[in-house]
């Protein structure tokens, strides 16, 4: 071999070494990737475990990865606890124990699909005390699901609602201490207050398709449009019910989430903007000033876009930003509103992950509450994503159920208790269920301290 060919061979070995090193790092780096990157990235295995060149003529090897049932993260076969959330490989939390929701067993999917096509639109529910806490939920929202898994189970999945519903039921909260509100699908006229007609029609069109995607991470099936309209309809009716004094406060246990959905685009798992629909419904009922506090770990770019020129809606968001590197990249502190509404959009961007209760409480005490109090809202909406919760695979932060409860407690008095909490993100089943339960406890405890513990 010549000197030149030896040199080229050494360079080739070095390149191969670097390539293998980068492959081994990819799994560790995955937890810091953006929402869309996590979902679409092909999972890379180390050379020892690589099964990409599986040959049907050779002896088949055992599976070398498993997906966590609690948080959906991928793990290598030689570990028994999820690297992201610690859940055991053989966990049965969805089918057994506390997360086996009594509201809709897995085997009832066929009946629910029939129900989705035949069930009437729904009507306003009467006969509950005016100081009650309402919960908006409809099992048809569980039919919104990804038809075929890509390289990774989709984190925004029906089990999120099942887990929360099961937690509330086991605590005797709902059904029990909170009252249900009948579901209805939002009308096109109501949606046109928020979204462009082209976006509304794009969502509606998905009901004709078995499977479709708005963006690589935002799926739809034939039931997704109905689920999105039900979610928006529940939020609208809860807002008008609470503002008009027919209920004290409420929690919208809904999906798909909404705060990334903008005027013209569905994105970030979101089809229709539930918080924006609720804000307009409250205004239609007579609200003059609506406060939206968004504590989802991702910036609510859709909500900000919808209200960035409005002085009647104050939008405050706390989120990971990292100089625009964290999904969706918007939400810098300099984004304050426009066209005469400067100051009615307040962004509190975190420069890193790992922020927890102390960080959020400090921001609430020194930024959120002073600004919100000066605004003096007569209706308050929380875009309650629980993906900043401890153990969430996408947020990688450290907020506890007690932290979420305290933030809810701080916001409750702002509008005389007229508060609507709307579920956004959150992808660790244990974290999202315990956090949502803590928040709802604060809601009904606000008018009955005997129930809070």
XYZ file of C-alpha atoms in Angstrom:
453
model
C 0.000 0.000 0.000
C 1.325 3.432 -0.916
C 1.818 6.270 1.538
C -1.124 8.107 -0.044
C -3.470 5.128 0.167
C -2.477 4.539 3.818
C -3.280 8.172 4.608
C -6.648 7.913 2.924
C -7.380 4.710 4.843
C -6.537 6.393 8.152
C -8.813 9.303 7.296
C -11.559 6.850 6.466
C -11.129 5.105 9.817
C -11.249 8.465 11.603
C -14.420 9.446 9.763
C -16.013 6.111 10.618
C -15.020 6.522 14.280
C -16.587 9.996 14.423
C -19.701 8.725 12.671
C -20.146 5.926 15.191
C -19.526 8.312 18.079
C -22.219 10.670 16.802
C -24.652 7.785 16.419
C -24.133 6.776 20.046
C -24.717 10.361 21.197
C -28.015 10.734 19.336
C -30.145 8.892 21.900
C -28.837 11.102 24.727
C -29.379 14.251 22.676
C -32.913 13.220 21.777
C -34.361 14.506 25.031
C -33.257 18.061 24.183
C -34.612 18.005 20.638
C -37.588 20.027 19.502
C -41.093 18.638 19.443
C -41.050 17.947 15.719
C -37.492 16.602 15.717
C -38.283 14.087 18.468
C -41.250 12.702 16.603
C -39.660 12.455 13.163
C -36.104 11.487 14.047
C -35.106 7.954 13.144
C -33.806 6.355 16.299
C -30.116 5.421 15.942
C -28.762 2.386 17.743
C -25.175 1.711 18.664
C -23.183 -0.631 16.440
C -23.599 -3.517 18.887
C -27.415 -3.244 18.792
C -27.939 -2.108 15.197
C -30.757 -4.054 13.548
C -31.101 -1.878 10.450
C -29.589 -4.584 8.224
C -31.936 -7.381 9.357
C -31.775 -10.272 6.928
C -34.765 -12.658 6.752
C -32.428 -15.478 5.777
C -30.470 -15.179 9.005
C -31.650 -16.091 12.496
C -33.994 -13.345 13.700
C -32.668 -11.386 16.693
C -34.710 -10.170 19.623
C -36.147 -6.651 19.598
C -33.551 -4.152 20.703
C -35.814 -1.310 21.753
C -39.064 -0.682 23.588
C -41.322 2.329 23.919
C -42.354 3.524 27.350
C -46.103 3.196 27.933
C -46.011 6.189 30.302
C -44.096 8.762 28.217
C -43.578 7.054 24.776
C -39.775 7.461 24.838
C -37.642 4.784 23.191
C -35.313 2.642 25.303
C -32.739 -0.050 24.582
C -33.637 -3.629 25.418
C -30.962 -3.998 28.106
C -32.680 -1.496 30.446
C -35.874 -2.174 32.392
C -36.694 1.379 33.478
C -37.362 4.218 31.032
C -34.431 6.619 30.849
C -36.808 9.608 30.636
C -39.442 8.903 33.303
C -38.332 5.778 35.165
C -41.402 3.709 34.263
C -40.839 -0.070 34.260
C -40.626 -1.821 30.919
C -43.494 -4.147 31.825
C -45.770 -1.463 33.227
C -49.488 -2.005 32.754
C -50.632 1.432 33.883
C -52.938 1.973 30.914
C -54.737 -1.364 31.084
C -54.433 -2.045 34.805
C -54.598 -0.182 38.082
C -55.225 3.531 38.541
C -55.032 4.444 34.847
C -57.656 1.942 33.707
C -60.249 4.612 32.980
C -63.841 3.617 33.796
C -65.109 6.076 31.191
C -64.247 4.079 28.103
C -62.515 0.688 28.089
C -60.313 -0.058 25.084
C -62.784 -2.692 23.876
C -65.566 -0.137 23.402
C -63.923 1.628 20.448
C -66.369 0.184 17.892
C -69.383 1.345 19.878
C -67.843 4.778 20.310
C -67.184 5.091 16.571
C -70.863 4.393 15.915
C -71.762 6.905 18.613
C -69.604 9.540 16.938
C -71.670 9.338 13.755
C -75.117 9.065 15.374
C -74.884 11.103 18.584
C -76.777 14.431 18.449
C -74.883 17.692 18.610
C -75.560 18.137 22.321
C -77.270 20.848 24.297
C -76.642 23.014 27.303
C -76.871 21.109 30.574
C -79.013 22.532 33.368
C -79.661 21.678 36.982
C -76.343 22.312 38.749
C -75.522 24.843 41.500
C -74.236 28.231 40.391
C -71.182 27.883 42.650
C -70.153 24.577 41.081
C -67.018 23.532 39.230
C -67.786 22.239 35.744
C -65.760 19.677 33.800
C -66.007 19.460 30.034
C -65.331 16.008 28.615
C -66.653 13.831 25.804
C -65.468 10.313 25.025
C -65.615 10.980 21.278
C -62.418 13.009 21.653
C -60.645 9.704 22.328
C -61.205 8.718 18.694
C -58.697 11.330 17.531
C -55.646 9.113 17.094
C -52.748 8.502 14.760
C -53.664 5.738 12.328
C -50.173 4.377 11.735
C -47.159 4.899 13.979
C -44.083 6.414 12.373
C -40.701 5.695 13.951
C -42.052 6.620 17.377
C -45.441 6.461 19.178
C -47.093 9.855 18.991
C -47.007 11.578 22.411
C -50.391 13.286 21.908
C -52.504 10.175 22.314
C -55.928 9.207 23.732
C -54.341 7.720 26.860
C -53.657 11.279 28.056
C -57.374 11.869 28.639
C -57.922 8.358 29.947
C -55.210 8.840 32.567
C -56.620 12.148 33.813
C -60.194 10.858 33.807
C -59.153 7.773 35.769
C -57.269 9.885 38.315
C -60.279 12.168 38.821
C -62.631 9.210 39.159
C -60.447 7.411 41.702
C -60.236 10.617 43.760
C -64.018 10.980 43.723
C -63.752 14.341 41.962
C -65.342 13.611 38.583
C -67.825 12.075 38.570
C -68.484 13.285 42.105
C -67.708 16.778 43.309
C -67.618 18.422 39.876
C -70.449 18.645 37.364
C -70.366 17.668 33.679
C -71.394 19.990 30.885
C -73.006 18.537 27.774
C -70.781 18.574 24.721
C -71.608 20.152 21.391
C -69.613 20.769 18.253
C -68.550 24.371 17.697
C -70.214 26.048 14.732
C -68.402 27.370 11.690
C -69.664 30.870 12.512
C -68.023 30.730 15.939
C -64.786 29.382 14.491
C -64.588 32.217 11.973
C -64.065 34.597 14.889
C -60.716 32.833 15.391
C -59.614 31.057 12.220
C -59.530 31.804 8.513
C -62.097 29.889 6.483
C -59.336 28.000 4.664
C -58.091 26.560 7.965
C -61.589 25.603 9.109
C -62.250 23.838 5.811
C -58.874 22.081 5.929
C -59.745 20.617 9.332
C -63.224 19.633 8.137
C -61.799 17.931 5.037
C -59.857 15.432 7.156
C -63.140 13.701 8.059
C -63.157 12.339 4.489
C -59.714 10.793 4.890
C -58.589 7.706 6.760
C -55.309 9.386 7.731
C -53.691 12.746 7.013
C -51.083 15.205 8.299
C -51.129 19.000 8.543
C -47.425 19.033 9.449
C -45.103 16.065 10.016
C -46.037 16.012 13.729
C -49.726 16.986 13.474
C -51.920 14.087 12.415
C -55.619 13.647 11.737
C -57.925 10.722 11.129
C -61.577 10.606 10.084
C -62.704 11.493 13.630
C -60.236 14.303 14.337
C -62.368 17.154 12.974
C -65.287 16.087 15.157
C -63.005 15.793 18.200
C -61.580 19.266 17.564
C -65.053 20.787 17.173
C -66.203 19.091 20.379
C -63.162 20.406 22.253
C -63.763 23.945 21.003
C -67.491 23.708 21.686
C -66.908 22.577 25.261
C -64.491 25.453 25.841
C -66.923 27.993 24.397
C -69.833 26.756 26.521
C -67.741 26.545 29.674
C -66.570 30.128 29.152
C -70.066 31.531 28.658
C -71.473 29.434 31.520
C -68.811 30.602 33.961
C -68.847 34.256 32.947
C -72.640 34.461 33.129
C -72.536 33.158 36.706
C -74.201 29.800 36.068
C -71.048 28.075 37.352
C -68.094 29.246 39.419
C -65.227 27.843 37.357
C -64.357 24.918 35.138
C -61.823 22.551 33.611
C -61.913 21.595 29.925
C -60.591 18.045 29.700
C -60.170 18.188 25.945
C -58.036 17.138 23.019
C -56.643 17.805 20.493
C -54.900 20.724 22.195
C -55.091 24.170 20.656
C -52.557 26.859 21.542
C -50.294 26.299 18.505
C -53.204 26.576 16.054
C -53.021 29.970 14.379
C -55.332 31.948 12.159
C -54.483 29.944 9.032
C -52.575 26.872 10.193
C -52.911 23.746 12.299
C -49.566 22.724 13.809
C -47.831 21.392 16.913
C -50.505 18.705 17.563
C -53.175 21.481 17.515
C -56.080 21.785 15.053
C -58.350 24.524 16.477
C -57.426 27.099 19.108
C -59.592 26.230 22.111
C -58.377 29.075 24.336
C -59.085 31.668 21.648
C -62.558 30.240 21.059
C -63.208 30.419 24.812
C -62.003 34.032 24.980
C -64.367 35.124 22.207
C -67.227 33.197 23.845
C -66.588 35.008 27.131
C -66.578 38.328 25.275
C -69.840 37.431 23.553
C -71.276 36.798 27.026
C -70.181 40.264 28.137
C -66.553 40.036 29.239
C -64.609 43.234 28.549
C -61.113 42.086 29.521
C -59.944 38.483 29.197
C -56.664 37.210 30.632
C -55.002 34.132 29.122
C -52.097 32.661 31.095
C -50.300 29.937 29.157
C -47.967 27.782 31.253
C -47.460 25.044 28.645
C -43.717 24.489 28.212
C -44.042 25.479 24.545
C -44.942 28.997 23.492
C -48.542 29.388 22.334
C -47.666 30.956 19.010
C -51.201 30.485 17.688
C -52.853 32.241 20.612
C -50.352 35.086 20.421
C -50.968 35.522 16.692
C -54.737 35.645 17.156
C -54.643 38.319 19.869
C -51.443 40.253 19.144
C -53.444 43.304 17.982
C -56.064 43.168 20.726
C -56.237 45.326 23.841
C -59.161 43.385 25.274
C -57.156 40.163 25.706
C -53.932 40.026 27.720
C -51.799 37.020 26.800
C -49.032 35.941 29.202
C -46.880 32.922 28.384
C -44.163 31.152 30.382
C -42.198 28.726 28.211
C -38.848 27.262 27.239
C -37.313 29.353 24.487
C -33.530 29.005 24.496
C -32.975 31.840 22.065
C -35.559 30.502 19.642
C -34.088 26.988 19.497
C -36.946 25.357 21.417
C -40.193 24.584 19.583
C -41.911 26.544 18.080
C -39.150 29.177 18.214
C -41.447 32.117 18.943
C -42.100 33.842 22.261
C -39.072 36.071 22.762
C -39.435 38.747 25.426
C -39.401 41.435 22.735
C -42.657 40.084 21.262
C -45.107 42.372 23.068
C -48.012 42.835 20.649
C -48.490 45.154 17.697
C -50.669 47.755 15.980
C -51.363 49.765 19.118
C -51.678 46.723 21.384
C -48.071 46.732 22.554
C -47.858 45.497 26.126
C -50.839 43.159 25.853
C -48.592 40.236 25.010
C -46.127 39.252 27.737
C -43.588 36.501 27.126
C -41.489 34.990 29.908
C -38.956 32.829 28.041
C -36.788 30.307 29.900
C -33.246 30.064 28.575
C -32.896 26.388 29.529
C -34.755 23.309 30.681
C -34.964 22.093 34.256
C -36.934 25.053 35.616
C -39.232 24.153 38.492
C -41.694 25.392 41.091
C -39.470 28.138 42.497
C -38.828 29.611 39.045
C -42.505 29.681 38.134
C -43.651 31.048 41.489
C -41.011 33.791 41.306
C -42.203 34.726 37.808
C -45.812 34.733 38.993
C -45.101 36.932 41.996
C -42.904 39.437 40.159
C -44.292 39.528 36.615
C -47.541 37.643 36.013
C -49.622 38.801 38.980
C -48.585 42.495 38.952
C -49.341 42.839 35.228
C -52.541 40.782 35.427
C -53.789 42.741 38.433
C -53.240 46.040 36.633
C -55.132 44.677 33.613
C -58.023 43.768 35.978
C -59.578 40.964 33.930
C -63.195 39.981 34.354
C -62.502 36.494 32.976
C -59.369 34.319 33.235
C -58.304 31.392 31.061
C -55.370 29.094 31.807
C -53.851 27.288 28.839
C -52.785 24.431 31.061
C -50.148 22.351 29.379
C -48.506 19.980 31.846
C -45.376 19.338 29.784
C -43.252 21.452 32.127
C -44.031 18.810 34.749
C -41.324 16.671 36.289
C -40.708 13.620 34.096
C -42.237 14.968 30.890
C -40.211 13.740 27.889
C -40.640 16.864 25.768
C -40.470 19.645 28.347
C -37.630 18.331 30.529
C -38.553 20.703 33.357
C -39.353 20.153 37.029
C -42.753 21.591 37.988
C -44.649 19.471 40.538
C -48.409 19.013 41.056
C -48.091 21.284 44.091
C -46.508 23.939 41.876
C -49.385 23.816 39.401
C -51.874 23.950 42.276
C -50.187 27.030 43.724
C -50.198 28.840 40.371
C -53.907 28.065 39.987
C -54.525 29.356 43.494
C -52.732 32.604 42.632
C -54.802 33.158 39.490
C -58.220 32.183 40.881
C -59.090 35.494 42.621
C -58.165 37.740 39.674
C -61.584 37.652 38.010
C -63.646 37.097 41.113
C -63.069 33.378 40.704
C -64.313 33.249 37.100
C -61.662 30.866 35.841
C -61.524 28.346 32.995
C -58.636 25.865 32.812
C -58.093 24.297 29.377
C -55.873 21.259 28.864
C -53.049 21.799 26.380
C -49.929 19.569 26.330
C -48.356 17.112 28.754
C -47.130 13.663 27.735
C -46.126 11.758 30.878
C -49.302 9.965 31.989
C -48.385 9.947 35.664
C -47.364 13.615 35.665
C -50.310 14.879 33.656
C -52.902 13.008 35.717
C -51.538 14.063 39.109
C -51.001 17.666 37.974
C -54.466 18.028 36.443
C -56.048 16.501 39.541
C -54.240 18.990 41.777
C -55.435 21.900 39.633
C -59.065 20.749 39.655
C -58.917 20.327 43.430
C -58.013 24.005 43.687
C -60.937 24.912 41.412
C -63.633 23.352 43.559
C -61.769 24.248 46.747
C -62.003 27.913 45.782
C -65.687 27.882 46.699
C -65.641 25.005 49.202
C -62.486 24.812 51.339
C -63.709 21.640 53.018
C -62.983 19.627 49.864
C -59.362 20.658 49.467
C -56.560 18.594 50.912
